[in-house]
């Protein structure tokens, strides 16, 4: 059995209302494809914690004395910012999986991949890892966004195992190149 045969385990196909873009999106793609509404939701989650602490302090003062409330607010802000960031990632990743409306992301994905095909670059980026290690990385982070609220786990590895048929990108690139020649 060759290294490449051992490395590939096909991704499970989920029945979703919207098309699957990527079952294991790279961390940078998740952030790049996030919508302004995702950033607004993340900002709201981030602001909620400190606002709630201020409200509680008004309703039931803690009487911690001078300098006692500031460290609590800093910790609350840090925890809320982390929660806001994870919420942004969860919303964006849900679109890659097809859990949420993703027309914009489908178009962005097609454009990005077709451009990579035209340039002759690998679809999902260059890597120096062996196919086996790429497979391990893929299996460890595939659909990890579903449990992002429990265990933050992101894909930082470029690999070719994303659960989609990549032929559509090459076919679209051929159509565009043919149209450019005419």
XYZ file of C-alpha atoms in Angstrom:
182
model
C 0.000 0.000 0.000
C 1.455 3.343 -0.997
C 1.699 6.391 1.213
C -0.958 8.221 -0.813
C -3.459 5.356 -0.595
C -3.144 5.212 3.185
C -3.443 8.977 3.516
C -6.843 9.499 1.911
C -10.019 8.927 3.899
C -12.999 10.527 2.149
C -14.941 13.124 4.090
C -18.439 12.234 5.168
C -21.041 14.049 3.099
C -23.656 15.792 5.198
C -27.186 16.467 4.028
C -27.440 20.249 4.185
C -29.732 22.802 2.627
C -26.830 24.711 1.066
C -23.826 23.399 -0.892
C -20.666 22.219 0.839
C -17.732 24.493 0.023
C -15.055 22.913 2.180
C -15.224 20.295 4.948
C -11.877 21.445 6.378
C -11.366 25.150 5.616
C -7.979 26.693 6.370
C -7.978 29.176 9.254
C -7.056 32.064 6.936
C -9.951 31.268 4.593
C -12.390 31.222 7.499
C -11.354 34.758 8.454
C -11.123 35.999 4.856
C -14.619 34.760 3.988
C -16.269 36.140 7.144
C -19.050 38.598 6.402
C -19.480 42.036 7.970
C -22.477 40.603 9.846
C -20.133 38.027 11.399
C -17.871 40.800 12.646
C -20.896 42.697 13.994
C -22.118 39.582 15.827
C -18.613 39.013 17.230
C -18.498 42.621 18.430
C -21.880 42.191 20.123
C -20.717 39.015 21.899
C -17.500 40.786 22.932
C -19.380 43.805 24.305
C -21.958 41.700 26.161
C -19.630 40.501 28.952
C -18.261 43.876 30.063
C -21.717 45.466 29.690
C -23.213 42.768 31.894
C -20.486 43.278 34.514
C -21.170 47.024 34.571
C -24.894 46.367 34.913
C -24.323 43.953 37.801
C -22.063 46.468 39.495
C -24.865 49.028 39.308
C -27.539 46.628 40.568
C -25.491 44.937 43.293
C -22.225 46.806 43.982
C -19.308 44.550 44.866
C -17.625 47.078 47.177
C -14.217 45.639 46.249
C -12.538 48.951 46.885
C -10.163 51.020 44.825
C -8.578 49.047 41.997
C -10.567 45.874 42.603
C -13.044 46.220 39.760
C -10.526 46.944 36.964
C -8.883 43.474 36.957
C -12.319 41.857 36.865
C -13.277 44.014 33.880
C -10.027 43.166 32.069
C -10.601 39.451 32.584
C -14.239 39.748 31.502
C -13.216 41.654 28.388
C -10.559 39.058 27.502
C -13.008 36.179 27.942
C -15.688 38.007 25.964
C -13.253 38.857 23.154
C -12.267 35.194 22.923
C -15.934 34.208 22.815
C -16.628 36.819 20.144
C -13.740 35.580 18.008
C -14.899 31.963 18.300
C -18.449 33.019 17.416
C -17.158 34.775 14.289
C -15.237 31.644 13.285
C -18.234 29.411 13.972
C -20.552 31.514 11.810
C -18.059 31.678 8.942
C -17.210 27.971 9.141
C -20.902 27.075 9.142
C -21.166 28.603 5.680
C -18.274 26.465 4.421
C -20.121 23.373 5.675
C -23.401 24.450 4.061
C -25.214 24.903 7.389
C -26.054 28.541 6.586
C -26.840 30.500 3.431
C -23.555 30.676 1.507
C -24.099 32.029 -2.026
C -21.489 34.752 -1.520
C -18.927 32.252 -0.221
C -19.612 29.795 -3.067
C -18.875 32.574 -5.569
C -15.735 33.665 -3.671
C -14.527 30.061 -3.487
C -15.061 29.500 -7.217
C -13.221 32.715 -8.059
C -10.293 31.914 -5.744
C -9.892 28.328 -6.944
C -10.252 29.172 -10.643
C -7.606 31.879 -10.235
C -5.297 29.295 -8.641
C -5.914 26.911 -11.549
C -5.141 29.645 -14.088
C -1.890 30.489 -12.286
C -0.933 26.811 -12.151
C -0.797 26.813 -8.352
C -2.176 24.106 -6.057
C -5.848 24.723 -5.313
C -5.511 24.866 -1.552
C -2.002 26.272 -1.242
C 1.523 24.928 -1.243
C 2.720 22.454 1.349
C 5.937 20.658 2.217
C 4.203 17.880 4.171
C 4.012 14.293 2.973
C 0.607 13.073 1.744
C 0.312 10.897 4.841
C 0.796 13.827 7.245
C -1.604 15.928 5.168
C -4.180 13.158 5.596
C -3.583 13.041 9.335
C -4.025 16.807 9.548
C -7.195 16.629 7.485
C -8.736 13.854 9.545
C -7.943 15.689 12.769
C -9.603 18.956 11.771
C -12.356 17.913 9.321
C -15.708 19.336 10.496
C -13.997 20.589 13.669
C -15.996 23.817 13.414
C -19.085 21.932 14.549
C -17.535 21.600 18.021
C -15.716 24.934 18.015
C -17.648 26.076 21.103
C -16.380 23.015 23.012
C -12.825 22.652 21.697
C -11.363 25.384 19.474
C -9.582 23.416 16.751
C -8.535 25.015 13.485
C -6.943 23.790 10.268
C -3.537 25.412 9.722
C -2.329 22.875 7.116
C -2.588 23.163 3.343
C -3.786 19.835 1.915
C -5.989 18.527 -0.891
C -8.612 16.707 1.195
C -11.587 19.039 1.481
C -14.571 16.823 0.723
C -15.511 18.469 -2.576
C -15.068 17.489 -6.208
C -12.375 19.833 -7.504
C -13.175 19.071 -11.164
C -15.652 21.966 -11.164
C -12.807 24.445 -10.673
C -10.805 23.074 -13.583
C -13.883 22.989 -15.839
C -14.723 26.597 -14.981
C -11.111 27.640 -15.621
C -11.228 25.925 -19.038
C -14.462 27.751 -19.898
C -12.977 31.091 -18.865
C -9.733 30.503 -20.772
C -11.722 29.477 -23.845
C -13.845 32.647 -23.570
C -10.683 34.768 -23.247
C -9.249 33.277 -26.458
C -12.326 34.260 -28.473
